[in-house]
mmCIF file of N, CA and C in Angstrom:
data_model
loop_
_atom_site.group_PDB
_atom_site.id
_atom_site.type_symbol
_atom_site.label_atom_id
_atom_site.label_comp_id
_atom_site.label_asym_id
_atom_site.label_seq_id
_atom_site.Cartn_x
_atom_site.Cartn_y
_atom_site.Cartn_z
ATOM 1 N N UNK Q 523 90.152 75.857 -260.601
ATOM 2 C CA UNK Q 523 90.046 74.514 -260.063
ATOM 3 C C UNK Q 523 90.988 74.390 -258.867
ATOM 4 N N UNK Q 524 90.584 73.744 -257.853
ATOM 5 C CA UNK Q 524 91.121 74.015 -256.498
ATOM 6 C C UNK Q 524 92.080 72.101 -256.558
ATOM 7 N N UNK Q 525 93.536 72.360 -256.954
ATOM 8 C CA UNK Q 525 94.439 71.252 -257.115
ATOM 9 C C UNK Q 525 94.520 70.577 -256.094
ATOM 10 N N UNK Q 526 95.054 71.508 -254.627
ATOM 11 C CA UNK Q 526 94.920 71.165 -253.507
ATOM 12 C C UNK Q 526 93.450 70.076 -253.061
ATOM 13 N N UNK Q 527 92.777 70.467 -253.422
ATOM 14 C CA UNK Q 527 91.748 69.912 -252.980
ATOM 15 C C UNK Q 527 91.498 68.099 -253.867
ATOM 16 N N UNK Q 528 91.907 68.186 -255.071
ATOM 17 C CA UNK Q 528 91.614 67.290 -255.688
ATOM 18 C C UNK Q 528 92.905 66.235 -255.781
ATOM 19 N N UNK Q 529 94.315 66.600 -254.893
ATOM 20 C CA UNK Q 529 95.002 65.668 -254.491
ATOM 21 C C UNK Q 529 94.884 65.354 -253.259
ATOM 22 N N UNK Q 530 94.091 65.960 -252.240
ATOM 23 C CA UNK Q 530 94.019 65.373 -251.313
ATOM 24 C C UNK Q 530 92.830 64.253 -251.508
ATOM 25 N N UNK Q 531 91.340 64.469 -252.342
ATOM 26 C CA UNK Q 531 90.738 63.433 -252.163
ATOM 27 C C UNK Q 531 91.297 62.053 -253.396
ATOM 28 N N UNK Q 532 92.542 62.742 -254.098
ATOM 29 C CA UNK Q 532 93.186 61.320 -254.595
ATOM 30 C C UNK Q 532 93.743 60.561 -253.695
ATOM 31 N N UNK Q 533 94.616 61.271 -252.943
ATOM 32 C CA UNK Q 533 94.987 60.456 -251.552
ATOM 33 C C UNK Q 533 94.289 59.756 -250.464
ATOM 34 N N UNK Q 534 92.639 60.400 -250.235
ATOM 35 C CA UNK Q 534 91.731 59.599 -249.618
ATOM 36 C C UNK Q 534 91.398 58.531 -250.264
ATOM 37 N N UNK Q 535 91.301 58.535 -251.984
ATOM 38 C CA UNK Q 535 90.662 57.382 -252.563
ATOM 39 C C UNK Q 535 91.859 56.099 -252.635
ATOM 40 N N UNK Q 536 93.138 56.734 -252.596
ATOM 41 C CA UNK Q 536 94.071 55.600 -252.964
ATOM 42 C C UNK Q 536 94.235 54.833 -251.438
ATOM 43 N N UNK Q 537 94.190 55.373 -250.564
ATOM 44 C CA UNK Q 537 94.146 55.224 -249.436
ATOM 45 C C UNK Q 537 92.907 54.107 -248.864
ATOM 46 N N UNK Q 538 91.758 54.360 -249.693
ATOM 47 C CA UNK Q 538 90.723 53.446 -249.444
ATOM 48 C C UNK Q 538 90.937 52.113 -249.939
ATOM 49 N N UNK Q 539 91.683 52.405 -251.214
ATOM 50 C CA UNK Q 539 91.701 50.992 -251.732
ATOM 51 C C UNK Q 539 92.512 50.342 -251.177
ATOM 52 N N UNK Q 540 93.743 50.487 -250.420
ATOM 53 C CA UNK Q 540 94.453 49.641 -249.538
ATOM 54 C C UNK Q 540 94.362 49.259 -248.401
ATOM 55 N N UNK Q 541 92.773 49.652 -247.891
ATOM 56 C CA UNK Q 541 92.305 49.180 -246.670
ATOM 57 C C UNK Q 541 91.702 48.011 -247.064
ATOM 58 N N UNK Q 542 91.660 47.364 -245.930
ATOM 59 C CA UNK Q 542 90.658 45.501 -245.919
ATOM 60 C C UNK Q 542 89.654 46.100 -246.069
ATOM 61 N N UNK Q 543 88.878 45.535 -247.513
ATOM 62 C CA UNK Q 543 87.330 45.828 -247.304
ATOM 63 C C UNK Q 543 86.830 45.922 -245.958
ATOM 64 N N UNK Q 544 85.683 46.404 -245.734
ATOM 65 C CA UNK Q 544 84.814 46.194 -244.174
ATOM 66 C C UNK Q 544 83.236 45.328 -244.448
ATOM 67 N N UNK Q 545 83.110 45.750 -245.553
ATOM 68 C CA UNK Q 545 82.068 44.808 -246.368
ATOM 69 C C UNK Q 545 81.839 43.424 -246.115
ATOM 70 N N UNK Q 546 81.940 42.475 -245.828
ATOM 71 C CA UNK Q 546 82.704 41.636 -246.337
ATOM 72 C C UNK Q 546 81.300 39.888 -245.365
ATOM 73 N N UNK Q 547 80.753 38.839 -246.386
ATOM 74 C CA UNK Q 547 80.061 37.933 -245.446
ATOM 75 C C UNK Q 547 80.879 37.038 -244.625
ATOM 76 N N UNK Q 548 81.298 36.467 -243.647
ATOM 77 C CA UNK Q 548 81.752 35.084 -243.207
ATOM 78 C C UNK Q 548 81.282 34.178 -244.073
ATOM 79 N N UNK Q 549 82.404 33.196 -244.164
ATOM 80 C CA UNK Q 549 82.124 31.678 -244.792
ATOM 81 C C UNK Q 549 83.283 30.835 -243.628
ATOM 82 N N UNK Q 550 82.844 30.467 -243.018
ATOM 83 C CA UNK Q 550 83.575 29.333 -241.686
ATOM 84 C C UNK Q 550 84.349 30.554 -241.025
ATOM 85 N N UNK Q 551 85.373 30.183 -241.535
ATOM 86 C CA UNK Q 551 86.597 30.862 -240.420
ATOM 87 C C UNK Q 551 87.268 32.113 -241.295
ATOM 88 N N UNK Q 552 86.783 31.967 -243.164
ATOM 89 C CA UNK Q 552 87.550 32.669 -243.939
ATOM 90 C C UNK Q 552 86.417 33.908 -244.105
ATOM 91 N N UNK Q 553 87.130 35.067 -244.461
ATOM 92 C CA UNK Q 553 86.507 35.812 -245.399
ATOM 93 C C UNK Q 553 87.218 36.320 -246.453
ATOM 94 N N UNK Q 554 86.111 36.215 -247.701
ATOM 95 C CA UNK Q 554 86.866 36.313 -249.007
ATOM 96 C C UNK Q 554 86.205 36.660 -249.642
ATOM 97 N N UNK Q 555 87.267 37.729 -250.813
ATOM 98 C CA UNK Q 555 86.379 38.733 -251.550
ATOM 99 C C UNK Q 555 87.198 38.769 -252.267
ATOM 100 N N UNK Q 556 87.111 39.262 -253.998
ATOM 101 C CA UNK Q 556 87.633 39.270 -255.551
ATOM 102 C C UNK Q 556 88.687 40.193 -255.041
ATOM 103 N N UNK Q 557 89.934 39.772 -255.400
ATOM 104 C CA UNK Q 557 90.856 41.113 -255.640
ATOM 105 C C UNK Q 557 90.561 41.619 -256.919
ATOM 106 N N UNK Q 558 91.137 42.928 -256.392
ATOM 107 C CA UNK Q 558 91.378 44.046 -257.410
ATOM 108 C C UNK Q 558 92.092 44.990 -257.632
ATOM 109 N N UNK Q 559 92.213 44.600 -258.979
ATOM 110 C CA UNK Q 559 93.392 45.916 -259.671
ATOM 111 C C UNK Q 559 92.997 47.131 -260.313
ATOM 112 N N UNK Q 560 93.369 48.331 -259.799
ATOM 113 C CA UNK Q 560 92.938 49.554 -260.541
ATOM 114 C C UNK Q 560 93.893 50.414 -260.825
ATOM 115 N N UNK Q 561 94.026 50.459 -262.170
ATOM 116 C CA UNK Q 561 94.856 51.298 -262.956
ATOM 117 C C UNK Q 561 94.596 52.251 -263.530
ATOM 118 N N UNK Q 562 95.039 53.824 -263.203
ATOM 119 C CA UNK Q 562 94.709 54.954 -263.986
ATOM 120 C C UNK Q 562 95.274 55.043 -265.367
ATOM 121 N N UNK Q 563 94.394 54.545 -266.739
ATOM 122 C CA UNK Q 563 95.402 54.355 -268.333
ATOM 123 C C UNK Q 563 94.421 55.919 -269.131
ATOM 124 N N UNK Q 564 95.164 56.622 -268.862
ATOM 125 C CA UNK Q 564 94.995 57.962 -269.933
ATOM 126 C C UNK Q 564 93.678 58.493 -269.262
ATOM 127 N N UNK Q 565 92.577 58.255 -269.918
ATOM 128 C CA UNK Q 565 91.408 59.077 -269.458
ATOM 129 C C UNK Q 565 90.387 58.338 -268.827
ATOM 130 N N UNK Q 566 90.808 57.237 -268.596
ATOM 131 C CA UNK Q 566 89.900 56.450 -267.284
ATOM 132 C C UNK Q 566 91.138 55.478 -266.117
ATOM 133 N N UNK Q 567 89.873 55.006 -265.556
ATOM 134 C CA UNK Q 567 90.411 54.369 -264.342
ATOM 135 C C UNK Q 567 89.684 52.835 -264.550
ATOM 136 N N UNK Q 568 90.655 51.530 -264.939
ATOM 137 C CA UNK Q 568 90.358 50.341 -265.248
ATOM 138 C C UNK Q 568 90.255 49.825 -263.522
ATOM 139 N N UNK Q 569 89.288 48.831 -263.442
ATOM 140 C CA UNK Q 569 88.870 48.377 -262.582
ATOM 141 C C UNK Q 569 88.829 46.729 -262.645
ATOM 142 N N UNK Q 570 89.729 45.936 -262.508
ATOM 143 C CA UNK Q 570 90.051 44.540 -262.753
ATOM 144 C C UNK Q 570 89.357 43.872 -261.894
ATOM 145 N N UNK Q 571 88.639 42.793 -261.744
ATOM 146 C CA UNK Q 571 88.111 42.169 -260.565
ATOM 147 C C UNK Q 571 88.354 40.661 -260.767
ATOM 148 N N UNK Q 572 88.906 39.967 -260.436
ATOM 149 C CA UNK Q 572 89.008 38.512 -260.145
ATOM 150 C C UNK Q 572 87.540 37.791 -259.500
ATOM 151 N N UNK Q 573 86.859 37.150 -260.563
ATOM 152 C CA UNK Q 573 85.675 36.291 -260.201
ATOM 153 C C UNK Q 573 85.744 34.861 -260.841
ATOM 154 N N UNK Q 574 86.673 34.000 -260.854
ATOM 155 C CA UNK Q 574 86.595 33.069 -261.368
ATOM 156 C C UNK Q 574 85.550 32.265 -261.009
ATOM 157 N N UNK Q 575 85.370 31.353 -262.152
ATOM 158 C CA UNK Q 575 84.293 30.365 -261.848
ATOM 159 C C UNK Q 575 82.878 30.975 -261.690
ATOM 160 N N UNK Q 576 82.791 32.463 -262.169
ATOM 161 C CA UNK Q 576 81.333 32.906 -261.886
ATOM 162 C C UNK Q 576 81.064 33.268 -263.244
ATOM 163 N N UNK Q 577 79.889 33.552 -263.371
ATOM 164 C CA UNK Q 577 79.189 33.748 -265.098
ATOM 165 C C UNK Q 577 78.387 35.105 -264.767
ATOM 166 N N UNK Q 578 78.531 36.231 -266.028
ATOM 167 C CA UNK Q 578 77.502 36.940 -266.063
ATOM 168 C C UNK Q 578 76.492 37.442 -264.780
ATOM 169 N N UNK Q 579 75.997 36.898 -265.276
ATOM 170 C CA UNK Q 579 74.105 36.478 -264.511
ATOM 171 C C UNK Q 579 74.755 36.248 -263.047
ATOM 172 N N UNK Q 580 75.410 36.069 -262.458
ATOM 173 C CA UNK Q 580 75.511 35.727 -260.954
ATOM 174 C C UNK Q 580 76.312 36.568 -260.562
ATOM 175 N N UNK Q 581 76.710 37.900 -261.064
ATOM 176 C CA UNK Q 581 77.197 39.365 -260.480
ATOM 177 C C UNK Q 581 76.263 40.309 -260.382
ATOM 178 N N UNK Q 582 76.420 40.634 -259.006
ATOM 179 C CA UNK Q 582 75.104 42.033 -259.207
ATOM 180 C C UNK Q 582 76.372 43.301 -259.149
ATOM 181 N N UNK Q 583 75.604 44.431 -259.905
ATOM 182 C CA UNK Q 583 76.581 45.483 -259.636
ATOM 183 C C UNK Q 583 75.973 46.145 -259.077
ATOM 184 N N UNK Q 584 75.964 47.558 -258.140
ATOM 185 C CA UNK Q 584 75.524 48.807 -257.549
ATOM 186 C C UNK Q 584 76.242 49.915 -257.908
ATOM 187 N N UNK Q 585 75.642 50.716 -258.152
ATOM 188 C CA UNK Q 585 75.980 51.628 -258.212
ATOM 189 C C UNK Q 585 75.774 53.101 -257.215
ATOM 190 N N UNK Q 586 76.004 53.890 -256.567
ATOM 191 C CA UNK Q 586 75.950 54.497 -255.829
ATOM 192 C C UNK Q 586 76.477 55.489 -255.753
ATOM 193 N N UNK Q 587 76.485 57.289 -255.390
ATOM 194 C CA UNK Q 587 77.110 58.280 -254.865
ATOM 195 C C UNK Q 587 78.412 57.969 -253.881
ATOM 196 N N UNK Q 588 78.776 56.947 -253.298
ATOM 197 C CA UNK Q 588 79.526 56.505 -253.064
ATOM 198 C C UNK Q 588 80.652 55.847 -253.566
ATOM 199 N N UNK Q 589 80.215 54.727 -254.433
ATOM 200 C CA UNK Q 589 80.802 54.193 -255.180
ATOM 201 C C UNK Q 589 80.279 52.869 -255.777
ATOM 202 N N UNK Q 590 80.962 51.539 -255.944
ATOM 203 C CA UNK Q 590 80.270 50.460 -256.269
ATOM 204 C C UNK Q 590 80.624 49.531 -255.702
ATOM 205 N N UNK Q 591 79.607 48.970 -255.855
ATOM 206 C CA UNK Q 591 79.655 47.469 -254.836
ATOM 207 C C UNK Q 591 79.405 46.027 -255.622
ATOM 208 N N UNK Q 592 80.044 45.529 -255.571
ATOM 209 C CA UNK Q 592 80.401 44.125 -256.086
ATOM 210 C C UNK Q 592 79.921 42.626 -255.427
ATOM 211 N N UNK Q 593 78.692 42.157 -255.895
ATOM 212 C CA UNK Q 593 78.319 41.153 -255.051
ATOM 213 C C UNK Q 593 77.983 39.541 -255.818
ATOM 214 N N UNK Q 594 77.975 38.530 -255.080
ATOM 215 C CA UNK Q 594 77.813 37.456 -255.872
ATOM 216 C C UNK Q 594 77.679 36.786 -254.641
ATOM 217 N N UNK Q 595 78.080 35.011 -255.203
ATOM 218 C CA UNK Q 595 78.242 33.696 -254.626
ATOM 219 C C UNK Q 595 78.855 32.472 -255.485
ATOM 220 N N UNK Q 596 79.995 32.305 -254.463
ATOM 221 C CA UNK Q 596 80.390 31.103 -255.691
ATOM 222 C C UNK Q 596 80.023 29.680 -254.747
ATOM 223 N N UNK Q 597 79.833 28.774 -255.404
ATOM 224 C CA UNK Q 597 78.947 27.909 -255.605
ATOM 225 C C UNK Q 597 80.641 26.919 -255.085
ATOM 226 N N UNK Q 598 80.712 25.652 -253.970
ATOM 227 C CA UNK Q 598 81.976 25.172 -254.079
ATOM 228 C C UNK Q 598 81.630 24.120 -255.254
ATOM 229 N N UNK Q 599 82.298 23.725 -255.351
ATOM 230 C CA UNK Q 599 82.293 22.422 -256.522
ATOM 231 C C UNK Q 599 82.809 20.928 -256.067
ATOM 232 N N UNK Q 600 82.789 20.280 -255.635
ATOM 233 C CA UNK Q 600 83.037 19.030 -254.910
ATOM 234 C C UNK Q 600 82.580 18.302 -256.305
ATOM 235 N N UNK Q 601 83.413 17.199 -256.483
ATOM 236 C CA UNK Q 601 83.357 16.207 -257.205
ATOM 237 C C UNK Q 601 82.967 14.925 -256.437
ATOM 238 N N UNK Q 602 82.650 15.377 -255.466
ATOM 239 C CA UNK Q 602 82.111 13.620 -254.322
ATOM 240 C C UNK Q 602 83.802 13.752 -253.502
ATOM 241 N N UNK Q 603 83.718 12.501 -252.940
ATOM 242 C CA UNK Q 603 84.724 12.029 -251.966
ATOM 243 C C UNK Q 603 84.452 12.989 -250.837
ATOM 244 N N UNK Q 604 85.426 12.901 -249.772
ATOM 245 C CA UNK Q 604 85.831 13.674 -248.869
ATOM 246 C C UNK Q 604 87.084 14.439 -249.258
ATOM 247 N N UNK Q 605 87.090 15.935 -249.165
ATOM 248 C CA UNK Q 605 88.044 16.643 -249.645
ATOM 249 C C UNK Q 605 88.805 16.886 -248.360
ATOM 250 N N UNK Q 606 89.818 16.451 -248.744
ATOM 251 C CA UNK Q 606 91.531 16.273 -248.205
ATOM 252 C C UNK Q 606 92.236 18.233 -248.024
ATOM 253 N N UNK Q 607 92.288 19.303 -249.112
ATOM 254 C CA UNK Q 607 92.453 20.400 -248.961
ATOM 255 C C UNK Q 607 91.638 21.502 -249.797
ATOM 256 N N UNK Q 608 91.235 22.562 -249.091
ATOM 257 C CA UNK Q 608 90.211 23.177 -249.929
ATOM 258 C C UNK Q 608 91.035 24.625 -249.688
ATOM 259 N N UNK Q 609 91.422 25.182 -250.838
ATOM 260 C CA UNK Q 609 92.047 26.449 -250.868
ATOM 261 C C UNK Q 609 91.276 27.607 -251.553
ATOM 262 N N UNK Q 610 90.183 26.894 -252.371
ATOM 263 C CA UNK Q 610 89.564 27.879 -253.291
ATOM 264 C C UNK Q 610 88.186 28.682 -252.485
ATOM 265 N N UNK Q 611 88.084 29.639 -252.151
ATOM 266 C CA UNK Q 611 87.160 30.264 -251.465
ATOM 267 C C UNK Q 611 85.748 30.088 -252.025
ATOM 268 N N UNK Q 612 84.510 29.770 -251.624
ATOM 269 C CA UNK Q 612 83.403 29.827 -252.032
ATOM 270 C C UNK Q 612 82.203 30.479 -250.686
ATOM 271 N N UNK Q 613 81.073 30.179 -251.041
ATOM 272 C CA UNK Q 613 80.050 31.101 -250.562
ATOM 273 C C UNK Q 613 79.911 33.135 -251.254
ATOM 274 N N UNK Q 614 79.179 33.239 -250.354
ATOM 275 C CA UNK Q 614 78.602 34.789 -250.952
ATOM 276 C C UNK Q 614 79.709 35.783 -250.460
ATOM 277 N N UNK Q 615 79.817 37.077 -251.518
ATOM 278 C CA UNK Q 615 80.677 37.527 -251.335
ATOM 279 C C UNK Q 615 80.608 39.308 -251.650
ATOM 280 N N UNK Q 616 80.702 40.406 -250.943
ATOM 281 C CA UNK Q 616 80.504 41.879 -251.156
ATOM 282 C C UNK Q 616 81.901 42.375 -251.146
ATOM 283 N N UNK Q 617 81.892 43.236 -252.126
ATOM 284 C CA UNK Q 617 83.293 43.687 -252.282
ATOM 285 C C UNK Q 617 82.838 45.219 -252.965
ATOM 286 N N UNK Q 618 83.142 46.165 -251.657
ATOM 287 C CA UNK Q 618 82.887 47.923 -251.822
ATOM 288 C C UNK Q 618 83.862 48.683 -252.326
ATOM 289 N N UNK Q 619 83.892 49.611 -253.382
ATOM 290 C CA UNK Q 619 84.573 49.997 -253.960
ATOM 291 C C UNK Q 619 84.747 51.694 -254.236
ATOM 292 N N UNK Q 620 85.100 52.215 -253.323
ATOM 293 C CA UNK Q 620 84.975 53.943 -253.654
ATOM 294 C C UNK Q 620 84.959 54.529 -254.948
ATOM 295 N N UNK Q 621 85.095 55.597 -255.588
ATOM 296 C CA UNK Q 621 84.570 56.562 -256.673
ATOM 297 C C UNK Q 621 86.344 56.771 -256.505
ATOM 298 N N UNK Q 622 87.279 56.968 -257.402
ATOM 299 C CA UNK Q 622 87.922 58.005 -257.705
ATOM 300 C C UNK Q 622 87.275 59.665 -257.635
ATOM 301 N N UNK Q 623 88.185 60.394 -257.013
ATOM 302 C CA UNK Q 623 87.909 61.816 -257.043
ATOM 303 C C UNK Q 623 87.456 62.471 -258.215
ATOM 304 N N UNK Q 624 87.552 61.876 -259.203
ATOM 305 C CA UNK Q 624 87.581 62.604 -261.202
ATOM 306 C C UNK Q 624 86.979 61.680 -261.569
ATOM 307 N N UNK Q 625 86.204 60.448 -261.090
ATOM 308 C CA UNK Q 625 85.471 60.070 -262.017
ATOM 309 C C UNK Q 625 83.903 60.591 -262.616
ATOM 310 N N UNK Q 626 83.805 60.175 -263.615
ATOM 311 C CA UNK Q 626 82.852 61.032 -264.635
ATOM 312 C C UNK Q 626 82.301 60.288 -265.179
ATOM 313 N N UNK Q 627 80.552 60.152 -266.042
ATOM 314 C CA UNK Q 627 80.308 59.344 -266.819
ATOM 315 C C UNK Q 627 79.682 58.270 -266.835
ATOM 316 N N UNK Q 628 79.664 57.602 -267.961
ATOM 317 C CA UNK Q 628 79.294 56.017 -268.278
ATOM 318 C C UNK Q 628 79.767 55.132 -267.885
ATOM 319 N N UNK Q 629 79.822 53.979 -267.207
ATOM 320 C CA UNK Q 629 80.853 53.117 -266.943
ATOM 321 C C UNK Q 629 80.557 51.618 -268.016
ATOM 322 N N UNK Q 630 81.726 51.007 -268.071
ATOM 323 C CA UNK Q 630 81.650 50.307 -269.450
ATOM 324 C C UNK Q 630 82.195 48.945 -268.700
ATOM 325 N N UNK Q 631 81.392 47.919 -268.840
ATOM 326 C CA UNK Q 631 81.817 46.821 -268.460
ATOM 327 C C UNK Q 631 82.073 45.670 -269.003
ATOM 328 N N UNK Q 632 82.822 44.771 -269.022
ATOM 329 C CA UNK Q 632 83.722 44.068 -269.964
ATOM 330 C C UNK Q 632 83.840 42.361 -268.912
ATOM 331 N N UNK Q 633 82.965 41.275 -269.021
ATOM 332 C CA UNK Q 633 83.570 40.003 -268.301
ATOM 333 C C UNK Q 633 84.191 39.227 -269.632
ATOM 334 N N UNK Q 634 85.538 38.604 -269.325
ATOM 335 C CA UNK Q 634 85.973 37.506 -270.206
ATOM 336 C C UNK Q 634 87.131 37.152 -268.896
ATOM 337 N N UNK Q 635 87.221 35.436 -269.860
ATOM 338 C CA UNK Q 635 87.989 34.706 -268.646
ATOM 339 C C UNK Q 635 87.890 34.757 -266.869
ATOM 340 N N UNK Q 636 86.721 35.054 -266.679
ATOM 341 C CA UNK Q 636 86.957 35.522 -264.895
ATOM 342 C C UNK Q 636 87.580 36.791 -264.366
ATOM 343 N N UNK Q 637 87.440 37.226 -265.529
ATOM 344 C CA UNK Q 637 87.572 38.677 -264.952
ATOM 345 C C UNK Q 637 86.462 39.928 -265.322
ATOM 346 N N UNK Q 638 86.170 40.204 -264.602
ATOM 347 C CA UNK Q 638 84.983 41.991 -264.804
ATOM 348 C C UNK Q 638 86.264 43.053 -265.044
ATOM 349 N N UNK Q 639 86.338 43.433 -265.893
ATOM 350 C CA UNK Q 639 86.672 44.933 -266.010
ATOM 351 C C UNK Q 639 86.274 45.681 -266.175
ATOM 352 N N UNK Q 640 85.875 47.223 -265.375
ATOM 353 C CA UNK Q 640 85.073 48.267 -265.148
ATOM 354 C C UNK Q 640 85.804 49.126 -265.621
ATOM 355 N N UNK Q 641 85.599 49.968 -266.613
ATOM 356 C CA UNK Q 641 85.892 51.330 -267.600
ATOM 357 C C UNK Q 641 85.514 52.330 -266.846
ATOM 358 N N UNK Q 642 86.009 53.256 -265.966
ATOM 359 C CA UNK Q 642 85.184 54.354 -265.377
ATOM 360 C C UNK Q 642 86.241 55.445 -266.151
ATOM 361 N N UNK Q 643 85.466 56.221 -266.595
ATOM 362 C CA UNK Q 643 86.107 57.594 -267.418
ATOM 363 C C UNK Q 643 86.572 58.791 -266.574
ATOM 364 N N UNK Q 644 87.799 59.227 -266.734
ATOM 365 C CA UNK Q 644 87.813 60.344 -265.412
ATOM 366 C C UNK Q 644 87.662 61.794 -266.456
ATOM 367 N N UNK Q 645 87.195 62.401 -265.574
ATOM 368 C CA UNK Q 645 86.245 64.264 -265.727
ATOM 369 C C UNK Q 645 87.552 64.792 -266.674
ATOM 370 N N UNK Q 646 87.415 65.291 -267.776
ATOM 371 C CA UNK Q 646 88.426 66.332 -268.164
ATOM 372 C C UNK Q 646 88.876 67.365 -267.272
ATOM 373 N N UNK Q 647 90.573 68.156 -267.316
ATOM 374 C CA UNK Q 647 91.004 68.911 -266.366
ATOM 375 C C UNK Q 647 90.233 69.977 -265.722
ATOM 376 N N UNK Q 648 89.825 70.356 -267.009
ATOM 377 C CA UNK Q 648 88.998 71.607 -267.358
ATOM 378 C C UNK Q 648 87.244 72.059 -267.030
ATOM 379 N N UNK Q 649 86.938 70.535 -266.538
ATOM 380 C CA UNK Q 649 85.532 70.613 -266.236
ATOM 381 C C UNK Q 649 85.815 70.009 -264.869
ATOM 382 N N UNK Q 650 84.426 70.508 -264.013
ATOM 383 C CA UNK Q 650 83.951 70.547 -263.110
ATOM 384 C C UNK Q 650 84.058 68.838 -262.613
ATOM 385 N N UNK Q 651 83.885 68.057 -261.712
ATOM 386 C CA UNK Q 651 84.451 66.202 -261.910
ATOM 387 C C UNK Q 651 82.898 66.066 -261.416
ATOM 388 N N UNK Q 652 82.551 65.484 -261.646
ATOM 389 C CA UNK Q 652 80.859 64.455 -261.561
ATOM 390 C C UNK Q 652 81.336 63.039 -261.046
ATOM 391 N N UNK Q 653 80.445 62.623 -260.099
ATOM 392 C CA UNK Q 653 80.606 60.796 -259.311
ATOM 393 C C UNK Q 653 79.839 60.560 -261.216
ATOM 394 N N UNK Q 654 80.828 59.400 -261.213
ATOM 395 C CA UNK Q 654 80.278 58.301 -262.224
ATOM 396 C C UNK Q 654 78.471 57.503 -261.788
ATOM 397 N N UNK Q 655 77.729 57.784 -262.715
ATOM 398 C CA UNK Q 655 76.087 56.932 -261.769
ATOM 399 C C UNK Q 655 76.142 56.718 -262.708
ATOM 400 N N UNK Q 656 76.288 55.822 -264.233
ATOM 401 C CA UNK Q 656 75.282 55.002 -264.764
ATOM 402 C C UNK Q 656 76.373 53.670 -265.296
ATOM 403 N N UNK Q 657 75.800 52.809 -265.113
ATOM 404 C CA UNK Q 657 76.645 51.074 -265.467
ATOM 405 C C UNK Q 657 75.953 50.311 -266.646
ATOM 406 N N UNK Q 658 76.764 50.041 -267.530
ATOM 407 C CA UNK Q 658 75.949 48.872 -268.264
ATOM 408 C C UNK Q 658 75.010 47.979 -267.740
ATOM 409 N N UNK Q 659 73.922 47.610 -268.229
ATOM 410 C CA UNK Q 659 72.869 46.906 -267.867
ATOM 411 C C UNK Q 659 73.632 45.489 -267.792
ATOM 412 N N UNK Q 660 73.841 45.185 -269.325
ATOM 413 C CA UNK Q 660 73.975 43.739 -269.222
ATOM 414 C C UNK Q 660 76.147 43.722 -269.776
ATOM 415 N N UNK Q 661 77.012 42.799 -269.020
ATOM 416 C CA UNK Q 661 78.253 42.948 -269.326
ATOM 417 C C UNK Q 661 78.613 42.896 -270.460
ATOM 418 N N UNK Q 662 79.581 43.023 -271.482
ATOM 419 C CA UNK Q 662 80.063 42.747 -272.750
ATOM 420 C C UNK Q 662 81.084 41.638 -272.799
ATOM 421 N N UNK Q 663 80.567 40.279 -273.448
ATOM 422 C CA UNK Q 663 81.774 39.046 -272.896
ATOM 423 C C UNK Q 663 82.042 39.519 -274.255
ATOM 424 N N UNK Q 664 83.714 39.243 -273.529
ATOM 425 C CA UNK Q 664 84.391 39.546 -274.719
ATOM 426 C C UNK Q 664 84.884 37.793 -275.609
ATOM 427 N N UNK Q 665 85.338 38.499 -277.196
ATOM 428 C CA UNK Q 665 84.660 37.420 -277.906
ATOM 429 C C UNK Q 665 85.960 36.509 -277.821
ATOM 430 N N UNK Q 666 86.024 35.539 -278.001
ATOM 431 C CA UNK Q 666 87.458 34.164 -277.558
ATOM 432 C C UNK Q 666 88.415 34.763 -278.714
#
C-alpha cells in the first residue's frame, strides 16, 4: 500500500473542506449553505450538517464518484408585520462535499433535531480503499 500516496490525498481532502464551497445559489446579497462538521471516530468519517427548520422530505442527497452534494430550500417564515432584522438565512441551497481518500461502503444516514448525520465507513488498512456510492434511501429520524 503506497502511504505516501494516501496522505497526500488526505491532505487534498482536508484541504477541500476548508475551502468556501464554490457550489453555492444567491439569495439577495447573501450566500448560504449548512455548515459542517466532519470527524474521523474509529472506522468512519461522521458528517454533521446543520439544516434547521428543514424536514426529511425537503433534502435531496447525491451521490457521486466525486463525492456528495447536499441540496434543499428553506422556506423564510414571516409571521406578518414588516421585519425590522433578518439573520436567519433562507431560500435554496447546494452544499458539495468531497469523498475522503479511504472512504468505503454504505453510507448511513441519521436526521434528528436539524441535523443530518452521514456515517461514511473508511476502507480497512489492509484493503484496497473504494469511493463510498450507495446512501440510504429514506433518513433514520432518530427517536426523541
Amino acid at each position: 500500500m503506497n502511504t505516501k500516496n494516501i496522505s497526500n490525498n488526505r491532505n487534498l481532502f482536508v484541504a477541500s473542506l476548508n475551502a468556501v464551497p464554490a457550489c453555492q445559489t444567491r439569495d439577495g446579497d447573501t450566500d448560504w449553505f449548512p455548515a459542517v462538521d466532519v470527524t474521523e471516530a474509529g472506522q468512519e468519517y461522521v458528517f454533521e450538517v446543520d439544516l434547521p427548520g428543514l424536514k426529511p422530505q425537503e433534502i435531496q442527497l447525491r451521490v457521486d464518484s466525486q463525492g456528495l452534494s447536499i441540496s434543499g430550500q428553506r422556506v423564510p417564515r414571516h409571521r406578518g408585520g414588516e421585519p425590522v432584522r433578518v439573520e436567519r438565512f433562507s431560500g435554496a441551497f447546494t452544499r458539495q462535499l468531497p469523498w475522503p481518500p479511504d472512504a468505503h461502503g454504505e453510507i448511513h444516514a441519521i436526521f434528528s433535531d436539524g441535523v443530518l448525520e452521514l456515517h461514511v465507513p473508511r476502507a480497512c488498512p489492509d484493503s484496497e480503499p473504494e469511493q463510498a456510492q450507495a446512501l440510504a434511501r429514506e433518513f433514520q429520524e432518530a427517536a426523541p
